mmCIF file of C-alpha atoms in Angstrom:
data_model
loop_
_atom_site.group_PDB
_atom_site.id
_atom_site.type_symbol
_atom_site.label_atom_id
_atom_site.label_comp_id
_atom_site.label_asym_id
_atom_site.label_seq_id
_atom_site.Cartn_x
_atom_site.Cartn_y
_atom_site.Cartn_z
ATOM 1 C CA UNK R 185 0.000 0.000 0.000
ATOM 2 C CA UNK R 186 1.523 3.357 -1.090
ATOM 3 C CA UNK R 187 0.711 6.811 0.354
ATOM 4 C CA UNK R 188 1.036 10.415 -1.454
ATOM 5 C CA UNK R 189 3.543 12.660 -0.264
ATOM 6 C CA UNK R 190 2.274 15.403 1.800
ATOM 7 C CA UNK R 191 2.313 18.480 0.263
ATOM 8 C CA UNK R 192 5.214 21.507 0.609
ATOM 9 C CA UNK R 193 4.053 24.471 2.345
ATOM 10 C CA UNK R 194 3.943 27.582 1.112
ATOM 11 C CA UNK R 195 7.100 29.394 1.046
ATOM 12 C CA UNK R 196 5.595 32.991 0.083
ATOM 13 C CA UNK R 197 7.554 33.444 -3.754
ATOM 14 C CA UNK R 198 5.477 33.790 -6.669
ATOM 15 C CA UNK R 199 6.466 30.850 -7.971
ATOM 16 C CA UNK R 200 7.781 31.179 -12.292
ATOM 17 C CA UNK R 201 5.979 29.160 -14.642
ATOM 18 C CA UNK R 202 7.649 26.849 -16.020
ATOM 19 C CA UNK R 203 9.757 27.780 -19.256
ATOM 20 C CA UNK R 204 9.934 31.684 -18.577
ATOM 21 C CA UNK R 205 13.032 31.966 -17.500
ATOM 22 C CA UNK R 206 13.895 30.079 -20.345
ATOM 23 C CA UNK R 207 12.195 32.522 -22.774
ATOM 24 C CA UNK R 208 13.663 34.868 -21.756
ATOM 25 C CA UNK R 209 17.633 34.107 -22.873
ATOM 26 C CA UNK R 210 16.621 33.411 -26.412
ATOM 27 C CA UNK R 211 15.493 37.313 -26.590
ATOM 28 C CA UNK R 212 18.048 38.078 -24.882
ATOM 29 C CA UNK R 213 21.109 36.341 -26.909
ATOM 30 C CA UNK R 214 18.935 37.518 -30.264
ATOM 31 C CA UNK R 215 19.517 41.352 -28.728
ATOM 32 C CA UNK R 216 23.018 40.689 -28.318
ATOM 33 C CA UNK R 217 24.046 39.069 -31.612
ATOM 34 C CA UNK R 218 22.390 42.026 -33.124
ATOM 35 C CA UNK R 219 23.605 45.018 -30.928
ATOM 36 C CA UNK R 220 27.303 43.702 -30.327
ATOM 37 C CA UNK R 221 28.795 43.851 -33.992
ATOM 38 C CA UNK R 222 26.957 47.537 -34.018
ATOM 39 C CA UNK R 223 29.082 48.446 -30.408
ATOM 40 C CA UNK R 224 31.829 46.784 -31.146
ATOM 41 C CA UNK R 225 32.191 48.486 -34.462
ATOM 42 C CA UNK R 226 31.177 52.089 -33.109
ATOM 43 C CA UNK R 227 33.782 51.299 -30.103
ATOM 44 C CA UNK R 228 36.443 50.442 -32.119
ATOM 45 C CA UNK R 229 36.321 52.878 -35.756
ATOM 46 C CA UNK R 230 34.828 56.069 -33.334
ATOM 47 C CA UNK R 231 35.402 55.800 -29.471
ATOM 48 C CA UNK R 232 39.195 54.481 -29.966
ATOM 49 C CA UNK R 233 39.829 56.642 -33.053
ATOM 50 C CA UNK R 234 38.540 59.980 -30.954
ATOM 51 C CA UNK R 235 41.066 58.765 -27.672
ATOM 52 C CA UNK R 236 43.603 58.235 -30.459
ATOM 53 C CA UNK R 237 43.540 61.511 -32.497
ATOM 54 C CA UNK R 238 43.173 63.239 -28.506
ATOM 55 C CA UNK R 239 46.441 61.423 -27.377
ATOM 56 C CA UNK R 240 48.276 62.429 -30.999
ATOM 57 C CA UNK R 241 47.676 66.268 -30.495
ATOM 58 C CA UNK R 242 49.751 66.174 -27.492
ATOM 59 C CA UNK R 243 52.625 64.481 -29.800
ATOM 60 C CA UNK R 244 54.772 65.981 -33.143
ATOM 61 C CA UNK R 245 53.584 63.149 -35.172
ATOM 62 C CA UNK R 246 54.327 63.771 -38.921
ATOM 63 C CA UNK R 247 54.411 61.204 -40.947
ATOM 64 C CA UNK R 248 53.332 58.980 -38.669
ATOM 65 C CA UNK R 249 49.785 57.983 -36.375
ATOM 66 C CA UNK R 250 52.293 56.538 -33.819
ATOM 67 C CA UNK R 251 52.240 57.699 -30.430
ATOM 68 C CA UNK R 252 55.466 58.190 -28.585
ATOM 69 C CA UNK R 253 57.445 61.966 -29.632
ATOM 70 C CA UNK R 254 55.103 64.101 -26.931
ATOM 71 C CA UNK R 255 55.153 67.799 -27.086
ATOM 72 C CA UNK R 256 52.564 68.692 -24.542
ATOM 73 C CA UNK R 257 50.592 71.749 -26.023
ATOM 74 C CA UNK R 258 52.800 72.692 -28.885
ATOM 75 C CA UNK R 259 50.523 71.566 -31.565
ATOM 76 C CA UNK R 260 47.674 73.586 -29.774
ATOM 77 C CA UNK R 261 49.546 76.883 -29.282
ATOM 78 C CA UNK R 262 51.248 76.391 -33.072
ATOM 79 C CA UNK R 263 47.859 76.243 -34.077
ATOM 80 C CA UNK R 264 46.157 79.206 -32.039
ATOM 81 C CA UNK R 265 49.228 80.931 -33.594
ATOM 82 C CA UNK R 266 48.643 80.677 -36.523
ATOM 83 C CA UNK R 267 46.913 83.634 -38.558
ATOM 84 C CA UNK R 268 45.597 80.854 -41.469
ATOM 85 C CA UNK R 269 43.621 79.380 -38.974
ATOM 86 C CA UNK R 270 42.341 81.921 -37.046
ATOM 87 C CA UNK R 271 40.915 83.464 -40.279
ATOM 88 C CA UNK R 272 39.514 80.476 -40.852
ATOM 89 C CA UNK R 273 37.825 80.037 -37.451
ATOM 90 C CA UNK R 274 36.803 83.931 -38.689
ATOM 91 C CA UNK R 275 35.423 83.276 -41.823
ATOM 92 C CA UNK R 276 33.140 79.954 -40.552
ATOM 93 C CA UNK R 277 31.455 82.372 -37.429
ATOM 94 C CA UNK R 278 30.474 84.898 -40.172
ATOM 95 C CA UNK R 279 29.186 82.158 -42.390
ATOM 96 C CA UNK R 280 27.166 80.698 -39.264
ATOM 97 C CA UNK R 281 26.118 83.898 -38.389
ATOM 98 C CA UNK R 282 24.215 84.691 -41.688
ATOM 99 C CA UNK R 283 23.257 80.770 -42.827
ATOM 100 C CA UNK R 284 21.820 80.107 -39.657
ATOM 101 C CA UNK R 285 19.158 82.419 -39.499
ATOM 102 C CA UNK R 286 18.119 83.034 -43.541
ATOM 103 C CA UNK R 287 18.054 79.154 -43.869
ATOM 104 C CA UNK R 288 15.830 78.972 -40.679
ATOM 105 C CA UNK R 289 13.105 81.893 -41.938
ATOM 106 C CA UNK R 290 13.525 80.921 -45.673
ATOM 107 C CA UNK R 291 12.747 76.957 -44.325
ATOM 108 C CA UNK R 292 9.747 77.893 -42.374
ATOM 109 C CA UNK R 293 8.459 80.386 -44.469
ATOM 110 C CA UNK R 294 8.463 77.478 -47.101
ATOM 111 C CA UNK R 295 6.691 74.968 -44.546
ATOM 112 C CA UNK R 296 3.866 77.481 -43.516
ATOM 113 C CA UNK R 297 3.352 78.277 -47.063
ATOM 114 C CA UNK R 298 3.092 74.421 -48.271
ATOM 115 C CA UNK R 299 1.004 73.811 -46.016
ATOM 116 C CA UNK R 300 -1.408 76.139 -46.589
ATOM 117 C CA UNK R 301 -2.058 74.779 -50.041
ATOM 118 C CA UNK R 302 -5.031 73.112 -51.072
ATOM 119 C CA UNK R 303 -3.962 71.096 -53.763
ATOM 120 C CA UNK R 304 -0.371 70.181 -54.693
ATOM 121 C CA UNK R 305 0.978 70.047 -51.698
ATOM 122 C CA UNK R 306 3.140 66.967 -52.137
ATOM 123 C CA UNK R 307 4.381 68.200 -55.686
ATOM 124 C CA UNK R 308 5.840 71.419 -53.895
ATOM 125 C CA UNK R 309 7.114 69.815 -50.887
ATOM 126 C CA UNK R 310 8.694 67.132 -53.069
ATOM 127 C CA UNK R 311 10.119 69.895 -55.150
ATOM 128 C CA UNK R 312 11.825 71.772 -52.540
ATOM 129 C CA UNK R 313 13.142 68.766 -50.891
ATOM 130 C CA UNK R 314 15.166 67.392 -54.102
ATOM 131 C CA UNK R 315 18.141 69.747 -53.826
ATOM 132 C CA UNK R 316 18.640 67.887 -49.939
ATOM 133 C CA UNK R 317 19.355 64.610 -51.689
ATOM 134 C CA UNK R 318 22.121 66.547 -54.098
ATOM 135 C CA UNK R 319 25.721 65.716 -52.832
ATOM 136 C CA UNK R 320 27.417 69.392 -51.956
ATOM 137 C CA UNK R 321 29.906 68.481 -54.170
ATOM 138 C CA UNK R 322 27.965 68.234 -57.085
ATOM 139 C CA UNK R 323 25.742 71.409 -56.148
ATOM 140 C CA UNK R 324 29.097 73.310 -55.719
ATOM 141 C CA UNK R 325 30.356 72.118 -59.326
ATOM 142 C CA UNK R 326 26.916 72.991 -60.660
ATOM 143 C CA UNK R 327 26.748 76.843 -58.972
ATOM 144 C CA UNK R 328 30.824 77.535 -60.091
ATOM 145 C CA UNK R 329 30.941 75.611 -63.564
ATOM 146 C CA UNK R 330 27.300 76.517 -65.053
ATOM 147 C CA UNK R 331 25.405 78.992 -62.530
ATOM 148 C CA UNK R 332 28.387 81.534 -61.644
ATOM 149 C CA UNK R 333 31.033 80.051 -64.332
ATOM 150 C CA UNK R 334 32.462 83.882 -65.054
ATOM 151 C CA UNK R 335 31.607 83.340 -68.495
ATOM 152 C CA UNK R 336 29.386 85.423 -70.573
ATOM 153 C CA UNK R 337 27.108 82.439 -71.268
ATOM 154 C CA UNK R 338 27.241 81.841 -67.344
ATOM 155 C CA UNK R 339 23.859 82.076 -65.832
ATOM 156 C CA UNK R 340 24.813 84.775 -63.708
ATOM 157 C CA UNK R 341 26.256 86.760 -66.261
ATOM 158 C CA UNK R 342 23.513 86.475 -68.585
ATOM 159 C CA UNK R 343 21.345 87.972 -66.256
ATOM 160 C CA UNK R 344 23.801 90.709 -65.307
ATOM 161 C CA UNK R 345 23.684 91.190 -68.992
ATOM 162 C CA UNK R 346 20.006 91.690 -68.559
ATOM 163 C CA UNK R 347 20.184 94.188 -66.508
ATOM 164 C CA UNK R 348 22.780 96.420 -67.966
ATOM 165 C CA UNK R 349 26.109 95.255 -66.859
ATOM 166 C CA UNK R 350 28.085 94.871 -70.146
ATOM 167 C CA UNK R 351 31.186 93.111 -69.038
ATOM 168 C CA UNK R 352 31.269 89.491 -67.811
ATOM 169 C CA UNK R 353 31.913 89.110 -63.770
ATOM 170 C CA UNK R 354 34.117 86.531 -61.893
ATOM 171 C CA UNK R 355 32.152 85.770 -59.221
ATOM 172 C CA UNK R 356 34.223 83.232 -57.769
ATOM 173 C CA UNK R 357 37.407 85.198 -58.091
ATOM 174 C CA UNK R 358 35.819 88.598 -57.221
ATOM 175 C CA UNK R 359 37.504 89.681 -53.766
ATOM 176 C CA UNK R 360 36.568 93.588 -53.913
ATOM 177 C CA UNK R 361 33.260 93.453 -53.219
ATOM 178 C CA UNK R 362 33.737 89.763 -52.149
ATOM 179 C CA UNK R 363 31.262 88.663 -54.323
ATOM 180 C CA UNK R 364 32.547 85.023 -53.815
ATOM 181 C CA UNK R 365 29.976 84.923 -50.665
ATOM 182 C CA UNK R 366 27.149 84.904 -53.134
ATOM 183 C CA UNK R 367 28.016 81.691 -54.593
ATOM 184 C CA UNK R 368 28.710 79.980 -51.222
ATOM 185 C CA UNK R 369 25.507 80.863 -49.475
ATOM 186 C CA UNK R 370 23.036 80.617 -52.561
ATOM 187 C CA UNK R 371 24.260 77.075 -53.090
ATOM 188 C CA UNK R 372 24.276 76.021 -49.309
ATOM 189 C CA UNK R 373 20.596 77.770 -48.787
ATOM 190 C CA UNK R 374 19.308 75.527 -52.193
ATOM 191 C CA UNK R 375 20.712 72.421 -51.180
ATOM 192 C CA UNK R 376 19.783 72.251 -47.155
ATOM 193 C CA UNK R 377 16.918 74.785 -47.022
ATOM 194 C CA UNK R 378 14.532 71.983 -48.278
ATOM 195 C CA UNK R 379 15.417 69.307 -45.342
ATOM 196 C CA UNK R 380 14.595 71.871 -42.565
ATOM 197 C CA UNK R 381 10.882 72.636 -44.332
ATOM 198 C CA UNK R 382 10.260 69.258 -44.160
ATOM 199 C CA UNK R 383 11.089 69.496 -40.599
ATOM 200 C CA UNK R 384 9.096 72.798 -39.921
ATOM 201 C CA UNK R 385 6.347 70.979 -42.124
ATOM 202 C CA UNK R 386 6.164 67.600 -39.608
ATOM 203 C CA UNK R 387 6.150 69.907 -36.454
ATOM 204 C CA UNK R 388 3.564 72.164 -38.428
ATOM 205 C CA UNK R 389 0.979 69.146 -39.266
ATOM 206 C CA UNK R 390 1.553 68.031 -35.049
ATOM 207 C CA UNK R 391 -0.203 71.156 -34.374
ATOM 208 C CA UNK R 392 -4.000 69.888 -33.460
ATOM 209 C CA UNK R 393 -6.562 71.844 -35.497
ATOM 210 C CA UNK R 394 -8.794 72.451 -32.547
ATOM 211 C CA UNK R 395 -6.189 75.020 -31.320
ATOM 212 C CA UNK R 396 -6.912 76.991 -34.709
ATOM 213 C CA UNK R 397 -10.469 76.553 -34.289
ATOM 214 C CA UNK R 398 -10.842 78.020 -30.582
ATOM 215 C CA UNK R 399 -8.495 80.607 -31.401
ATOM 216 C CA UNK R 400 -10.835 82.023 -34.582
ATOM 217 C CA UNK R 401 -13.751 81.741 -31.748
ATOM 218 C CA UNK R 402 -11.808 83.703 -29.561
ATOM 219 C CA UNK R 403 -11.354 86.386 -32.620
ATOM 220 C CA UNK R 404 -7.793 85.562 -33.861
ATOM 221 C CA UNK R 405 -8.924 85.707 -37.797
ATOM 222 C CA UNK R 406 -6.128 86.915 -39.228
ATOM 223 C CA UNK R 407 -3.219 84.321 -39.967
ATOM 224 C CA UNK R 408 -0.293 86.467 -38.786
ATOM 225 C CA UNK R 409 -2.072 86.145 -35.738
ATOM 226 C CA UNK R 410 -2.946 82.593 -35.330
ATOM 227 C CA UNK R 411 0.900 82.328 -36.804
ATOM 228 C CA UNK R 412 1.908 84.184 -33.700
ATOM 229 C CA UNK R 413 -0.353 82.692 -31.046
ATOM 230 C CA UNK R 414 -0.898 79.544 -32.363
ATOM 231 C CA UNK R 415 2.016 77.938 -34.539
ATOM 232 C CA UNK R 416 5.141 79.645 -33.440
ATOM 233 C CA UNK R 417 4.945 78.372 -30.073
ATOM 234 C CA UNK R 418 3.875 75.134 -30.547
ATOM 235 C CA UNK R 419 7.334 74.710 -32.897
ATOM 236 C CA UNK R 420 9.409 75.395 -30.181
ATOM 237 C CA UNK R 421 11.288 72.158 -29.822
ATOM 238 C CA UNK R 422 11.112 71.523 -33.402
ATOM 239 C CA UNK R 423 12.886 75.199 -33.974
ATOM 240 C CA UNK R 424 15.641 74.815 -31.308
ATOM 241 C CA UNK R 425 16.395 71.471 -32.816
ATOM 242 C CA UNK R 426 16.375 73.020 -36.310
ATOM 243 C CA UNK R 427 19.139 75.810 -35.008
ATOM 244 C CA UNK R 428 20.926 73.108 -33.504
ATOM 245 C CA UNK R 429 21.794 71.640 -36.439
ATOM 246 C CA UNK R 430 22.109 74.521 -38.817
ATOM 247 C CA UNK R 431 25.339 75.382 -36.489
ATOM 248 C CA UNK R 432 26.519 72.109 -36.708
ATOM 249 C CA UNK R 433 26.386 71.931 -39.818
ATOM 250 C CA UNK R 434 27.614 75.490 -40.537
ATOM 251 C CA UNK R 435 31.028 74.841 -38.303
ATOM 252 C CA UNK R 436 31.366 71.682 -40.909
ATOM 253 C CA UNK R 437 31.398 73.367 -43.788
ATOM 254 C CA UNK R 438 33.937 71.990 -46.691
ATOM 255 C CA UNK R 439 32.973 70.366 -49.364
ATOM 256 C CA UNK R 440 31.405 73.837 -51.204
ATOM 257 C CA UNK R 441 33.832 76.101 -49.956
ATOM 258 C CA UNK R 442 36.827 73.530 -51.149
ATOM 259 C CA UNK R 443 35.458 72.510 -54.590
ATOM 260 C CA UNK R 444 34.088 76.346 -55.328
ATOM 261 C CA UNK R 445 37.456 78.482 -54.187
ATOM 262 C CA UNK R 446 39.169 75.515 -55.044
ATOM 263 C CA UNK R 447 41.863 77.259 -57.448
ATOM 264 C CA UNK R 448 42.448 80.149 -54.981
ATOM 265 C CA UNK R 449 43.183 77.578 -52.164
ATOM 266 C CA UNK R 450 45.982 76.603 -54.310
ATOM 267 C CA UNK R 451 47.750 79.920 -54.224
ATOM 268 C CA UNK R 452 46.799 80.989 -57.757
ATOM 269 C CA UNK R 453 45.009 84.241 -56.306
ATOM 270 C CA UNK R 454 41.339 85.320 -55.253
ATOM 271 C CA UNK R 455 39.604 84.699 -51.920
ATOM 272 C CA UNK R 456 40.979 82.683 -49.129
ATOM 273 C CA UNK R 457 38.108 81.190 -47.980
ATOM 274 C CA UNK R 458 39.610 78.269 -46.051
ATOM 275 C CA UNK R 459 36.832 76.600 -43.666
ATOM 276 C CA UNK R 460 38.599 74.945 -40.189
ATOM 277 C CA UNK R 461 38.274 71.742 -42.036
ATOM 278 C CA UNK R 462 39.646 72.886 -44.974
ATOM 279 C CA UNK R 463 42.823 74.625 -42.662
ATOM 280 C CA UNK R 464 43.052 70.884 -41.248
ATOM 281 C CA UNK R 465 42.472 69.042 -44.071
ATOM 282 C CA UNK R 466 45.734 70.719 -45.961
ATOM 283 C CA UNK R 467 47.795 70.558 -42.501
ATOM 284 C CA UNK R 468 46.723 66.232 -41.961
ATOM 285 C CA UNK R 469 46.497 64.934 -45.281
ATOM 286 C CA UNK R 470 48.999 68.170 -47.518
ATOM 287 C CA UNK R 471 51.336 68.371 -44.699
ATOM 288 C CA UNK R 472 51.645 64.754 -42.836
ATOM 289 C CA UNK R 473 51.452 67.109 -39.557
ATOM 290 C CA UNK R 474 48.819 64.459 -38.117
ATOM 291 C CA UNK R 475 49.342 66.049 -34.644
ATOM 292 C CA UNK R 476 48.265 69.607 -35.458
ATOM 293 C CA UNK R 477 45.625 68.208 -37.345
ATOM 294 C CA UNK R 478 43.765 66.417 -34.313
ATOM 295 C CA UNK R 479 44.662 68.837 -32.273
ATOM 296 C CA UNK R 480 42.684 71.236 -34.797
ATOM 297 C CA UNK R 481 40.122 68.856 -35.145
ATOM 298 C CA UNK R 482 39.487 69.324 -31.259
ATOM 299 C CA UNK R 483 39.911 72.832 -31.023
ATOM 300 C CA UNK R 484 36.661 73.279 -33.879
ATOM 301 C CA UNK R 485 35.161 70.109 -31.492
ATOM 302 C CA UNK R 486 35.596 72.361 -28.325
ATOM 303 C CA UNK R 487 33.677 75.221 -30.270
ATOM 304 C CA UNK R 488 30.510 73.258 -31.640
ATOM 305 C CA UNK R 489 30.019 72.014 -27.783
ATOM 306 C CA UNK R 490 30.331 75.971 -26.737
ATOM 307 C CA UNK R 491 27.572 76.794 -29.404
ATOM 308 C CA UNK R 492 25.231 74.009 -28.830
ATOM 309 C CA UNK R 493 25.757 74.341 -25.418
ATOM 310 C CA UNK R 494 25.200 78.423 -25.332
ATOM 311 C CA UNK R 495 22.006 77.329 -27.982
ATOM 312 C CA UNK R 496 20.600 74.783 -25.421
ATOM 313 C CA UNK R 497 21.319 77.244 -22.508
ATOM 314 C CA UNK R 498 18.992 80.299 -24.372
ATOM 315 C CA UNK R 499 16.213 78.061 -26.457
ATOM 316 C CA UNK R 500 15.686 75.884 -23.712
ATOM 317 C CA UNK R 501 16.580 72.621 -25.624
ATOM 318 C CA UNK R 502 15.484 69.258 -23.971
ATOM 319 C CA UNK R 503 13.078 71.171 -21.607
ATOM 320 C CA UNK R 504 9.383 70.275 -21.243
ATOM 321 C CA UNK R 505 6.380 73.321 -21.584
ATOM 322 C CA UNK R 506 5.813 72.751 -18.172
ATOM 323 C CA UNK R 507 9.675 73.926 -17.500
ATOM 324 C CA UNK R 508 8.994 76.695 -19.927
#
């Protein structure tokens, strides 16, 4: 005769069902076969490559990425000392200073305007966004070689033509009035101005249409008004974010600035519009001086951080409404 086991008592622990805890490491190995070649490969070609390029600015490495021939600040103060650069660190704050802003009230303009259309909306907002998917080099090549070539059939010049100017004008090698600037910013403004009205247009269409509605009860009829009541403060995140960016990318400007002045950074005369990355582009890669170019590199680093920090400080970046 057999008799059951009495039963265990109760030891308080929700007890697991069986299997969960086995569920659970499948998901879990699955998120780290997929995540670990991403880490591992943003460790190794960005994390280590940043601590590497910091450690060679404190050494007179030309020639060579080996670390080992230290010179403490020397790179830095050769660098600060140096009148090339700090024109160039000159000529990128007055670029920043006047891309910024006309890209960030030409791109909403552009949004508010879109979408107040009634038909044809995407064709427009299509249309303006094409030039964003144009590489800056190309754009550049376009503006200097067909739009601005100097040329009397030049694009420019045709129109210059048009309006009573009977000689042909080198705007790219034009330093007095430095008309240079024109081609610079017109190309920059028609190749990113596009990106941030999408942006301004996403933040735009957010805005619920019942704050429109009770604000045309309340007697706001005209649109500068609902603009100013109604849509301007509700893009506030989406507009800090939108300057944030414009200086970033305005401190890394090179690819229209090199390809455009391109024979005048050679030394064959005209402007001198060397960018910071331009300035550290000739001194890495030109001059094998791979120590004054990180330490370069860092200096324009430490400057973005300043800005975006300064930016964030003022616009309020990453706070809530509530913190106002």
């Amino acid at each position: 005769m057999t008799t059951a086991a009495p039963p265990r008592p109760a030891t308080g622990r929700p007890r697991r069902a069986p299997g969960r805890r086995a569920a659970r490491w499948p998901a879990w190995r699955a998120f780290l076969l997929l995540t670990l070649p991403m880490v591992a490969g943003l460790f190794l070609f960005k994390y280590v490559a940043i601590g590497w390029g910091f450690l060679l600015s404190f050494n007179d490495a030309r020639g060579t990425i080996a670390l080992g021939d230290w010179n403490g600040l020397e790179n830095y103060r050769r660098l600060l000392g140096d009148p090339a650069f700090t024109r160039s660190l000159v000529t990128i704050l007055l670029f920043t200073l006047f891309i910024v802003p006309v890209t960030f009230a030409l791109a909403l303009g552009l949004a508010v305007l879109v979408n107040r259309l009634r038909g044809g909306r995407a064709f427009f907002r299509t249309t303006f966004f094409i030039p964003a998917a144009v590489s800056y080099v190309v754009g550049a090549l376009v503006w200097k070689m067909s739009l601005f070539s100097g040329t009397p059939s030049g694009v420019a010049n045709s129109l210059a033509y048009l309006l009573g100017y009977e000689e042909s004008i080198g705007w790219v090698a034009t330093v007095d009035p430095p008309l240079y600037w024109i081609v610079l910013v017109t190309v920059r403004l028609w190749l990113q101005t596009g990106f941030y009205m999408i942006l301004f247009l996403a933040g735009i269409q957010q805005i619920p249409a019942q704050l429109y509605e009770a604000a045309r009860v309340d007697g706001a009829e005209s649109e500068a008004r609902l603009f100013r009541h109604i849509t301007w403060p509700m893009l506030r995140n989406t507009s800090v974010a939108v300057v944030l960016l414009l200086i970033i990318n305005a401190f890394q400007a090179f690819d229209e600035f090199y390809n455009i002045l391109a024979s005048n950074l050679s030394g064959l005369g005209g402007a001198d519009g060397r960018t910071p990355l331009i300035y550290l582009f000739q001194t890495a890669l030109g001059e094998q001086n791979y120590g004054a170019g990180s330490a370069g590199a860092f200096v324009v680093t430490v400057l973005i951080v300043v800005f975006t920090l300064l930016q964030g400080r003022f616009a309020g970046f990453g706070r809530s409404e509530e913190e106002g």
